[in-house]
Structure formats: structure tokens, C-alpha cells
mmCIF file of C-alpha atoms and ligand atoms in Angstrom:
data_model
loop_
_atom_site.group_PDB
_atom_site.id
_atom_site.type_symbol
_atom_site.label_atom_id
_atom_site.label_comp_id
_atom_site.label_asym_id
_atom_site.label_seq_id
_atom_site.Cartn_x
_atom_site.Cartn_y
_atom_site.Cartn_z
ATOM 1 C CA MET A 200 0.000 0.000 0.000
ATOM 2 C CA SER A 201 1.224 3.508 -0.718
ATOM 3 C CA ALA A 202 -0.353 6.259 1.344
ATOM 4 C CA GLU A 203 -2.339 9.176 0.012
ATOM 5 C CA VAL A 204 -0.157 12.253 0.514
ATOM 6 C CA ILE A 205 -1.901 15.197 2.181
ATOM 7 C CA TYR A 206 -0.339 18.341 0.745
ATOM 8 C CA GLY A 207 -0.871 21.191 3.189
ATOM 9 C CA LYS A 208 0.645 23.512 0.615
ATOM 10 C CA GLN A 209 -2.205 22.982 -1.856
ATOM 11 C CA LEU A 210 -4.858 23.250 0.848
ATOM 12 C CA ALA A 211 -3.207 26.398 2.203
ATOM 13 C CA GLU A 212 -3.344 27.966 -1.267
ATOM 14 C CA ASP A 213 -7.047 27.085 -1.620
ATOM 15 C CA LEU A 214 -7.844 28.540 1.810
ATOM 16 C CA ARG A 215 -5.858 31.717 1.095
ATOM 17 C CA GLN A 216 -7.876 32.239 -2.105
ATOM 18 C CA GLU A 217 -11.062 32.039 -0.015
ATOM 19 C CA MET A 218 -9.551 34.489 2.498
ATOM 20 C CA LYS A 219 -8.602 36.913 -0.257
ATOM 21 C CA SER A 220 -12.281 37.161 -1.254
ATOM 22 C CA GLU A 221 -13.267 37.537 2.397
ATOM 23 C CA VAL A 222 -10.791 40.400 2.888
ATOM 24 C CA SER A 223 -12.009 42.284 -0.184
ATOM 25 C CA GLU A 224 -15.605 41.811 1.004
ATOM 26 C CA LEU A 225 -14.590 43.334 4.381
ATOM 27 C CA HIS A 226 -12.896 46.235 2.573
ATOM 28 C CA THR A 227 -16.266 47.116 0.999
ATOM 29 C CA LYS A 228 -17.546 47.582 4.591
ATOM 30 C CA ASP A 229 -14.533 49.756 5.485
ATOM 31 C CA ILE A 230 -13.045 46.992 7.613
ATOM 32 C CA ARG A 231 -9.332 46.499 6.917
ATOM 33 C CA PRO A 232 -7.935 43.482 8.804
ATOM 34 C CA LYS A 233 -4.428 44.302 9.939
ATOM 35 C CA LEU A 234 -1.667 42.184 11.440
ATOM 36 C CA VAL A 235 1.345 43.663 13.219
ATOM 37 C CA VAL A 236 4.375 41.423 13.635
ATOM 38 C CA VAL A 237 7.089 42.451 16.083
ATOM 39 C CA ILE A 238 10.569 40.961 15.969
ATOM 40 C CA LEU A 239 13.582 41.604 18.175
ATOM 41 C CA GLY A 240 17.050 41.038 16.757
ATOM 42 C CA GLU A 241 18.141 39.685 13.411
ATOM 43 C CA ASP A 242 18.127 35.913 13.774
ATOM 44 C CA PRO A 243 17.952 34.775 10.109
ATOM 45 C CA ALA A 244 15.479 31.907 10.724
ATOM 46 C CA SER A 245 13.080 34.144 12.723
ATOM 47 C CA MET A 246 13.453 36.914 10.170
ATOM 48 C CA SER A 247 12.580 34.527 7.352
ATOM 49 C CA TYR A 248 9.460 33.360 9.277
ATOM 50 C CA VAL A 249 8.206 36.902 9.880
ATOM 51 C CA LYS A 250 8.890 37.964 6.296
ATOM 52 C CA GLY A 251 6.878 34.918 5.177
ATOM 53 C CA LYS A 252 3.996 35.993 7.423
ATOM 54 C CA GLN A 253 4.080 39.499 6.032
ATOM 55 C CA ARG A 254 4.240 38.349 2.391
ATOM 56 C CA ALA A 255 1.312 35.987 2.970
ATOM 57 C CA SER A 256 -0.761 38.799 4.536
ATOM 58 C CA GLU A 257 -0.086 41.110 1.625
ATOM 59 C CA LYS A 258 -0.928 38.403 -0.925
ATOM 60 C CA ILE A 259 -4.476 38.136 0.414
ATOM 61 C CA GLY A 260 -4.826 41.927 0.489
ATOM 62 C CA MET A 261 -4.496 42.203 4.252
ATOM 63 C CA ASP A 262 -2.705 45.177 5.831
ATOM 64 C CA SER A 263 0.411 44.233 7.739
ATOM 65 C CA ASP A 264 3.229 45.992 9.533
ATOM 66 C CA LEU A 265 6.569 44.581 10.541
ATOM 67 C CA ILE A 266 8.190 46.285 13.523
ATOM 68 C CA GLU A 267 11.878 45.424 13.792
ATOM 69 C CA LEU A 268 13.473 46.242 17.153
ATOM 70 C CA PRO A 269 17.085 45.962 18.248
ATOM 71 C CA VAL A 270 17.971 42.901 20.300
ATOM 72 C CA GLU A 271 18.798 45.085 23.326
ATOM 73 C CA THR A 272 15.221 46.489 23.529
ATOM 74 C CA SER A 273 14.148 46.325 27.175
ATOM 75 C CA GLU A 274 11.168 44.358 28.452
ATOM 76 C CA ARG A 275 9.521 47.651 29.515
ATOM 77 C CA GLU A 276 9.905 49.120 25.996
ATOM 78 C CA LEU A 277 8.395 46.007 24.423
ATOM 79 C CA LEU A 278 5.493 45.968 26.914
ATOM 80 C CA ASP A 279 4.830 49.662 26.176
ATOM 81 C CA LEU A 280 4.763 48.971 22.443
ATOM 82 C CA ILE A 281 2.316 46.085 22.943
ATOM 83 C CA GLU A 282 0.073 48.323 25.029
ATOM 84 C CA LYS A 283 0.103 50.929 22.239
ATOM 85 C CA LEU A 284 -0.860 48.252 19.709
ATOM 86 C CA ASN A 285 -3.579 46.959 22.063
ATOM 87 C CA GLN A 286 -5.099 50.460 22.050
ATOM 88 C CA ASP A 287 -4.704 51.025 18.288
ATOM 89 C CA HIS A 288 -8.132 50.473 16.685
ATOM 90 C CA THR A 289 -6.623 49.904 13.234
ATOM 91 C CA VAL A 290 -4.676 46.858 14.514
ATOM 92 C CA HIS A 291 -6.551 43.539 14.805
ATOM 93 C CA GLY A 292 -3.788 40.989 15.300
ATOM 94 C CA ILE A 293 -0.524 41.311 17.236
ATOM 95 C CA LEU A 294 2.224 38.727 16.996
ATOM 96 C CA VAL A 295 5.564 38.941 18.760
ATOM 97 C CA GLN A 296 7.976 36.455 17.197
ATOM 98 C CA LEU A 297 9.081 34.037 19.938
ATOM 99 C CA PRO A 298 11.406 33.305 21.558
ATOM 100 C CA VAL A 299 12.354 36.835 22.605
ATOM 101 C CA PRO A 300 15.907 37.468 23.920
ATOM 102 C CA ASP A 301 16.714 36.017 27.353
ATOM 103 C CA HIS A 302 16.385 39.313 29.258
ATOM 104 C CA ILE A 303 12.651 39.394 28.386
ATOM 105 C CA SER A 304 10.073 36.936 29.693
ATOM 106 C CA ASP A 305 8.183 35.142 26.865
ATOM 107 C CA GLN A 306 5.276 34.583 29.231
ATOM 108 C CA LYS A 307 5.010 38.264 30.208
ATOM 109 C CA ILE A 308 4.877 39.191 26.520
ATOM 110 C CA ILE A 309 2.250 36.555 25.764
ATOM 111 C CA GLU A 310 0.103 37.827 28.629
ATOM 112 C CA ALA A 311 0.523 41.490 27.633
ATOM 113 C CA ILE A 312 -1.165 41.029 24.255
ATOM 114 C CA HIS A 313 -4.899 41.663 24.538
ATOM 115 C CA PRO A 314 -6.724 38.299 24.213
ATOM 116 C CA ASP A 315 -8.926 39.795 21.446
ATOM 117 C CA LYS A 316 -5.782 40.502 19.361
ATOM 118 C CA ASP A 317 -3.899 37.337 20.337
ATOM 119 C CA VAL A 318 -3.872 35.738 16.875
ATOM 120 C CA ASP A 319 -1.189 33.239 17.969
ATOM 121 C CA GLY A 320 -3.676 31.847 20.497
ATOM 122 C CA PHE A 321 -1.090 31.666 23.310
ATOM 123 C CA HIS A 322 -2.717 33.980 25.896
ATOM 124 C CA PRO A 323 -3.869 31.983 28.951
ATOM 125 C CA ALA A 324 -7.412 33.342 28.480
ATOM 126 C CA ASN A 325 -7.535 31.849 24.975
ATOM 127 C CA VAL A 326 -5.832 28.629 26.067
ATOM 128 C CA GLY A 327 -8.473 28.347 28.813
ATOM 129 C CA LYS A 328 -11.266 28.856 26.296
ATOM 130 C CA MET A 329 -9.805 26.148 24.071
ATOM 131 C CA MET A 330 -9.576 23.807 27.103
ATOM 132 C CA THR A 331 -13.231 24.395 27.904
ATOM 133 C CA GLY A 332 -14.330 23.880 24.296
ATOM 134 C CA GLN A 333 -15.223 27.510 23.581
ATOM 135 C CA ASP A 334 -14.718 29.330 20.321
ATOM 136 C CA THR A 335 -11.511 31.372 20.395
ATOM 137 C CA PHE A 336 -8.201 31.861 18.576
ATOM 138 C CA TYR A 337 -6.527 28.468 18.439
ATOM 139 C CA PRO A 338 -2.715 28.195 18.126
ATOM 140 C CA CYS A 339 -1.882 28.203 14.428
ATOM 141 C CA THR A 340 0.037 24.937 13.908
ATOM 142 C CA PRO A 341 -2.390 22.747 15.907
ATOM 143 C CA TYR A 342 -5.365 24.456 14.266
ATOM 144 C CA GLY A 343 -3.764 23.930 10.839
ATOM 145 C CA ILE A 344 -3.444 20.212 11.602
ATOM 146 C CA LEU A 345 -7.107 20.005 12.630
ATOM 147 C CA VAL A 346 -8.236 21.760 9.447
ATOM 148 C CA MET A 347 -6.012 19.504 7.321
ATOM 149 C CA LEU A 348 -7.478 16.362 8.872
ATOM 150 C CA LYS A 349 -11.022 17.627 8.384
ATOM 151 C CA ARG A 350 -10.463 18.712 4.788
ATOM 152 C CA ALA A 351 -8.911 15.319 4.036
ATOM 153 C CA ASP A 352 -12.149 13.832 5.377
ATOM 154 C CA ILE A 353 -10.411 11.925 8.186
ATOM 155 C CA LYS A 354 -12.956 10.976 10.832
ATOM 156 C CA LEU A 355 -11.809 11.988 14.332
ATOM 157 C CA GLU A 356 -14.574 10.841 16.651
ATOM 158 C CA GLY A 357 -13.567 7.750 18.623
ATOM 159 C CA LYS A 358 -10.182 7.550 16.890
ATOM 160 C CA HIS A 359 -7.070 6.888 18.928
ATOM 161 C CA VAL A 360 -4.719 9.802 18.335
ATOM 162 C CA VAL A 361 -1.152 9.370 19.571
ATOM 163 C CA ILE A 362 0.900 12.557 19.751
ATOM 164 C CA ILE A 363 4.664 12.549 20.197
ATOM 165 C CA GLY A 364 5.308 15.878 21.925
ATOM 166 C CA ARG A 365 3.766 17.874 24.757
ATOM 167 C CA SER A 366 4.971 21.424 24.069
ATOM 168 C CA ASN A 367 2.696 24.398 24.703
ATOM 169 C CA LEU A 368 3.192 25.360 21.052
ATOM 170 C CA VAL A 369 2.197 22.110 19.324
ATOM 171 C CA GLY A 370 1.787 18.908 21.357
ATOM 172 C CA LYS A 371 -0.602 19.998 24.106
ATOM 173 C CA PRO A 372 -2.895 22.217 22.023
ATOM 174 C CA VAL A 373 -3.232 19.729 19.163
ATOM 175 C CA GLY A 374 -4.183 17.096 21.742
ATOM 176 C CA GLN A 375 -6.792 19.403 23.236
ATOM 177 C CA LEU A 376 -8.302 20.311 19.853
ATOM 178 C CA LEU A 377 -8.621 16.636 18.919
ATOM 179 C CA LEU A 378 -10.042 15.745 22.326
ATOM 180 C CA ASN A 379 -12.633 18.459 21.694
ATOM 181 C CA GLU A 380 -13.463 16.523 18.494
ATOM 182 C CA ASN A 381 -14.101 13.385 20.575
ATOM 183 C CA ALA A 382 -10.874 11.589 19.708
ATOM 184 C CA THR A 383 -9.087 9.523 22.370
ATOM 185 C CA VAL A 384 -5.728 11.162 22.896
ATOM 186 C CA THR A 385 -2.404 9.800 24.154
ATOM 187 C CA HIS A 386 0.639 12.048 24.581
ATOM 188 C CA CYS A 387 4.159 10.639 24.418
ATOM 189 C CA HIS A 388 7.289 12.581 25.357
ATOM 190 C CA SER A 389 10.968 12.131 26.080
ATOM 191 C CA ARG A 390 10.281 10.129 29.277
ATOM 192 C CA THR A 391 7.746 7.794 27.658
ATOM 193 C CA LYS A 392 8.787 4.171 27.914
ATOM 194 C CA HIS A 393 8.412 1.787 24.956
ATOM 195 C CA LEU A 394 7.447 4.497 22.479
ATOM 196 C CA GLN A 395 6.703 2.002 19.720
ATOM 197 C CA SER A 396 4.092 0.189 21.839
ATOM 198 C CA HIS A 397 2.142 3.483 21.840
ATOM 199 C CA THR A 398 2.727 4.588 18.259
ATOM 200 C CA LYS A 399 1.683 1.154 16.964
ATOM 201 C CA GLN A 400 -1.772 1.687 18.480
ATOM 202 C CA ALA A 401 -2.432 5.007 16.785
ATOM 203 C CA ASP A 402 -5.198 5.434 14.237
ATOM 204 C CA ILE A 403 -3.765 8.938 13.818
ATOM 205 C CA LEU A 404 -0.113 9.524 14.696
ATOM 206 C CA ILE A 405 1.066 13.116 15.101
ATOM 207 C CA VAL A 406 4.813 13.514 15.436
ATOM 208 C CA ALA A 407 6.061 16.828 16.866
ATOM 209 C CA ALA A 408 9.366 16.026 18.529
ATOM 210 C CA GLY A 409 11.932 17.822 16.385
ATOM 211 C CA LYS A 410 13.943 14.608 15.940
ATOM 212 C CA PRO A 411 14.703 13.583 12.365
ATOM 213 C CA SER A 412 13.534 10.055 11.458
ATOM 214 C CA LEU A 413 12.277 9.346 14.993
ATOM 215 C CA ILE A 414 9.443 7.378 13.414
ATOM 216 C CA SER A 415 9.626 4.949 10.525
ATOM 217 C CA GLY A 416 7.281 2.437 8.888
ATOM 218 C CA GLU A 417 7.835 -0.232 11.559
ATOM 219 C CA ASP A 418 6.479 2.106 14.276
ATOM 220 C CA ILE A 419 3.159 2.640 12.491
ATOM 221 C CA LYS A 420 -0.036 0.597 12.446
ATOM 222 C CA GLU A 421 -1.174 -0.483 8.965
ATOM 223 C CA GLY A 422 -3.578 2.118 7.580
ATOM 224 C CA ALA A 423 -2.823 4.850 10.142
ATOM 225 C CA VAL A 424 -2.889 8.554 9.305
ATOM 226 C CA VAL A 425 0.540 10.125 9.901
ATOM 227 C CA ILE A 426 1.010 13.854 10.443
ATOM 228 C CA ASP A 427 4.643 14.955 10.507
ATOM 229 C CA VAL A 428 5.048 18.317 12.238
ATOM 230 C CA GLY A 429 8.833 18.181 12.606
ATOM 231 C CA VAL A 430 11.041 20.675 10.833
ATOM 232 C CA ASN A 431 14.706 19.694 10.901
ATOM 233 C CA ARG A 432 17.629 20.628 8.741
ATOM 234 C CA VAL A 433 19.792 17.628 7.894
ATOM 235 C CA ASP A 434 22.759 18.153 5.548
ATOM 236 C CA GLY A 435 21.200 21.415 4.437
ATOM 237 C CA LYS A 436 17.876 19.736 3.565
ATOM 238 C CA LEU A 437 14.532 20.224 5.337
ATOM 239 C CA THR A 438 13.229 17.000 6.803
ATOM 240 C CA GLY A 439 10.507 15.965 9.210
ATOM 241 C CA ASP A 440 10.420 13.601 12.182
ATOM 242 C CA VAL A 441 9.108 10.706 10.085
ATOM 243 C CA ASP A 442 11.008 8.598 7.579
ATOM 244 C CA PHE A 443 8.616 9.338 4.720
ATOM 245 C CA GLU A 444 9.658 6.517 2.388
ATOM 246 C CA SER A 445 9.097 3.647 4.829
ATOM 247 C CA ALA A 446 6.083 5.281 6.518
ATOM 248 C CA LYS A 447 4.157 5.817 3.301
ATOM 249 C CA GLU A 448 4.184 2.062 2.610
ATOM 250 C CA VAL A 449 2.242 1.423 5.839
ATOM 251 C CA ALA A 450 0.106 4.535 6.386
ATOM 252 C CA SER A 451 -3.186 5.312 4.643
ATOM 253 C CA HIS A 452 -2.470 9.079 4.624
ATOM 254 C CA ILE A 453 0.721 10.993 5.316
ATOM 255 C CA THR A 454 1.930 14.598 5.254
ATOM 256 C CA PRO A 455 5.277 15.401 3.615
ATOM 257 C CA VAL A 456 7.981 17.787 4.846
ATOM 258 C CA PRO A 457 8.215 20.340 3.323
ATOM 259 C CA LYS A 458 4.791 21.183 1.782
ATOM 260 C CA GLY A 459 2.853 19.527 4.614
ATOM 261 C CA VAL A 460 1.930 21.113 7.931
ATOM 262 C CA GLY A 461 4.232 24.157 7.532
ATOM 263 C CA PRO A 462 2.167 26.182 5.027
ATOM 264 C CA MET A 463 -0.979 25.621 7.124
ATOM 265 C CA THR A 464 0.545 27.459 10.098
ATOM 266 C CA ILE A 465 0.729 30.859 8.381
ATOM 267 C CA THR A 466 -2.665 30.245 6.785
ATOM 268 C CA MET A 467 -4.294 29.853 10.192
ATOM 269 C CA LEU A 468 -2.567 33.040 11.360
ATOM 270 C CA LEU A 469 -4.270 34.871 8.491
ATOM 271 C CA HIS A 470 -7.539 33.180 9.395
ATOM 272 C CA ASN A 471 -7.210 34.285 13.036
ATOM 273 C CA THR A 472 -6.457 37.884 12.021
ATOM 274 C CA ILE A 473 -9.532 38.068 9.782
ATOM 275 C CA LYS A 474 -11.567 36.537 12.609
ATOM 276 C CA ALA A 475 -10.190 39.168 15.039
ATOM 277 C CA ALA A 476 -11.146 42.007 12.666
ATOM 278 C CA LYS A 477 -14.650 40.572 12.170
ATOM 279 C CA ARG A 478 -15.152 40.158 15.910
ATOM 280 C CA ILE A 479 -13.923 43.667 16.740
ATOM 281 C CA HIS A 480 -16.329 45.069 14.118
ATOM 282 C CA ASN A 481 -19.168 42.751 15.188
ATOM 283 C CA GLN A 482 -19.311 40.965 11.823
HETATM 284 P P1 NAP B 1168 9.705 21.226 21.569
HETATM 285 O O1 NAP B 1168 9.194 22.321 22.413
HETATM 286 O O2 NAP B 1168 11.176 20.959 21.515
HETATM 287 O O3 NAP B 1168 8.958 19.882 22.030
HETATM 288 C C1 NAP B 1168 9.346 18.631 21.565
HETATM 289 C C2 NAP B 1168 8.537 17.561 22.252
HETATM 290 O O4 NAP B 1168 8.932 16.304 21.770
HETATM 291 C C3 NAP B 1168 8.736 17.538 23.770
HETATM 292 O O5 NAP B 1168 7.500 17.338 24.402
HETATM 293 C C4 NAP B 1168 9.691 16.376 23.996
HETATM 294 O O6 NAP B 1168 9.494 15.724 25.236
HETATM 295 C C5 NAP B 1168 9.278 15.456 22.852
HETATM 296 N N1 NAP B 1168 10.392 14.590 22.440
HETATM 297 C C6 NAP B 1168 11.631 14.977 22.058
HETATM 298 N N2 NAP B 1168 12.364 13.912 21.744
HETATM 299 C C7 NAP B 1168 11.596 12.818 21.944
HETATM 300 C C8 NAP B 1168 11.797 11.418 21.810
HETATM 301 N N3 NAP B 1168 12.970 10.910 21.412
HETATM 302 N N4 NAP B 1168 10.778 10.596 22.088
HETATM 303 C C9 NAP B 1168 9.575 11.094 22.501
HETATM 304 N N5 NAP B 1168 9.325 12.403 22.650
HETATM 305 C C10 NAP B 1168 10.330 13.254 22.373
HETATM 306 O O7 NAP B 1168 9.269 21.401 20.045
HETATM 307 P P2 NAP B 1168 7.909 22.036 19.429
HETATM 308 O O8 NAP B 1168 7.972 23.497 19.479
HETATM 309 O O9 NAP B 1168 6.722 21.320 19.980
HETATM 310 O O10 NAP B 1168 8.095 21.588 17.910
HETATM 311 C C11 NAP B 1168 8.203 20.225 17.537
HETATM 312 C C12 NAP B 1168 8.681 20.142 16.098
HETATM 313 O O11 NAP B 1168 7.705 20.760 15.263
HETATM 314 C C13 NAP B 1168 9.998 20.882 15.807
HETATM 315 O O12 NAP B 1168 10.700 20.185 14.792
HETATM 316 C C14 NAP B 1168 9.548 22.210 15.267
HETATM 317 O O13 NAP B 1168 10.479 22.815 14.393
HETATM 318 C C15 NAP B 1168 8.308 21.790 14.493
HETATM 319 N N6 NAP B 1168 7.314 22.850 14.326
HETATM 320 C C16 NAP B 1168 6.797 22.984 13.079
HETATM 321 C C17 NAP B 1168 5.853 23.954 12.846
HETATM 322 C C18 NAP B 1168 5.277 24.079 11.481
HETATM 323 O O14 NAP B 1168 4.638 25.069 11.194
HETATM 324 N N7 NAP B 1168 5.472 23.083 10.632
HETATM 325 C C19 NAP B 1168 5.413 24.800 13.872
HETATM 326 C C20 NAP B 1168 5.943 24.608 15.154
HETATM 327 C C21 NAP B 1168 6.888 23.618 15.365
HETATM 328 P P3 NAP B 1168 9.742 16.478 26.674
HETATM 329 O O15 NAP B 1168 8.542 17.352 26.864
HETATM 330 O O16 NAP B 1168 9.812 15.362 27.637
HETATM 331 O O17 NAP B 1168 11.016 17.256 26.515
#
């Protein structure tokens, strides 16, 4: 058997086309969704992420600003800027590229962004809403995975989902979103014993460990759906956490790296920003 490949890239393009129409519709009502991305320092990988976010916003006709601050910016200065953006009625989504330099607390920054403009979905108020099954901004990568599974017509109810990873960014929220969809969820992590005995039971296996080739075909149940979240650079090449070639012979569906989960992350950020603008304007 060779698995059906779920290309997040294609789905992301389709969704962005739909969003482009939605944004121009909002423009006719004088609503201009706007995302502001703040970055401290010049780390090339972070810079390339934020530039990608800005390009994607512009492509769907959404207003976006990139605020580049020197790495020595103080926590107070950053908090003051966030407060200004919280008060700015033309700004609907605020994203501070994490991690921030060590002299600033990530958590303080996350909590300073107004929950109504928290398009990353990291504010404890939004995390709490997600936990209690309420509508809110969901973190972009987990939400992208949920949308991918739904669009690929993968049934979630009653399915055993095994997630490798328990980070606040990916592992925990994707587990919560799938639990909300009535899946049965198991989390594995670096202290999990006999990893394969868990992965072999998964109807849906989500791998978000950041370890190249952690999972291969022999770790997967025949016919399972495999979502590879990992982004690793090996010998200059992007690769996931799953050995694609062996896994695709066992799985029923599989996401590639690149062109899999990655493009969905920015797409859900755009989605959240449009949602924020609509909410603020009672649409
Ligand atoms: P993270 O914070 O480093 O978390 C990794 C998780 O994997 C931890 O829970 C860790 O366990 C677990 N883990 C590590 N090695 C393991 C092993 N050998 N066996 C079992 N569990 C293991 O990383 P993250 O932020 O969640 O990201 C995970 C991966 O997804 C990274 O490659 C990252 O680049 C990628 N990512 C991709 C996107 C995208 O848009 N495609 C977005 C975000 C992240 P402990 O908790 O015990 O340490």
C-alpha cells in the first residue's frame, strides 16, 4: 500500500484564495484586517518566518506591519509597544515572534497582548477557552493540523490519536483540539517508555518532537494517518520527524515535509487575524 499524501501547501493555497475574497468583502464595509508582527534582533530563521507571514498577509490583500526592534530592547519598551498596539483600533492581530531574547520573559509578553488581538492563540485566556471547548483563537500549527485532517475527510470521533510531543506550542494544544473533536488522545514525550508500543496503536499519529527520522514504517499501524510536524535541517535539507519513504508504505495518509503542515501554520494566522477584525467590528 502507498499512502495518500496530504499536501498542506495545496490546501493552504485554496484557503488563502477564499480568504482573499473575504478580505475584499470586508474592505467594501470599510473593515481592513491588519496584522502587526514584532521581531527583536536579526536571527535569520526568525526573520525569514516573519517575512513569510508578512508576504502571505499582503498576498491576500491584508494590511500588515513589521516592527523590527534591536535585540537590546528592554522588556519595559516592548510591553509599552504592545500596550500601544492593544489600544490602536486599526490593529486587529498582534504577533511577537518568539522566543524573545533572554532578558525578556516570553510569558510576560504573551500575557501582555490583549486576548482579542492574540492571533497566535497563546494567551492563557484563549488557552483556557480552548480547554473548555469555547470558540476562540486556536494556536496556528495545531489548528492547521485540525483543518487539514477535516479537509482530508479523516474521521476523528472515537479515533485513537497518539501525539509525540507535549509542548505548549504544538503537542498539548493539538491534543486538546482533537479531544474536543471526541478523539481519544495519548501524549508521548521524552520520558515515555516503549514508544513504539504506543505509536503502533495510533489510528492517527502526530509527530512533533523535532527529531529527524524518529518514526519509521515499523512504528506505524497499517492504515494509520501520519502527520509529521517536525522541521529539521539535515545536511542542508529540510526534513521531518518521520522517515517518509518507509512510513508511506504502511500509512493510509501521510503529510510530507516540506509542503505539509508548515504552510498551514501561516494560513491559520491569516484566518485568526480576519476573525479578530470581524469580531472587533461585530461581523
Ligand atoms: P519542543 O518544544 O522541543 O517539544 C518537543 C517535544 O517532543 C517535547 O514534548 C519532547 O518531550 C518530545 N520529544 C523529544 N524527543 C523525543 C523522543 N525521542 N521521544 C519522545 N518524545 C520526544 O518542540 P515544538 O515546538 O513542539 O516543535 C516540535 C517540532 O515541530 C519541531 O521540529 C519544530 O520545528 C516543528 N514545528 C513545526 C511547525 C510548522 O509550522 N510546521 C510549527 C511549530 C513547530 P519532553 O517534553 O519530555 O522534553
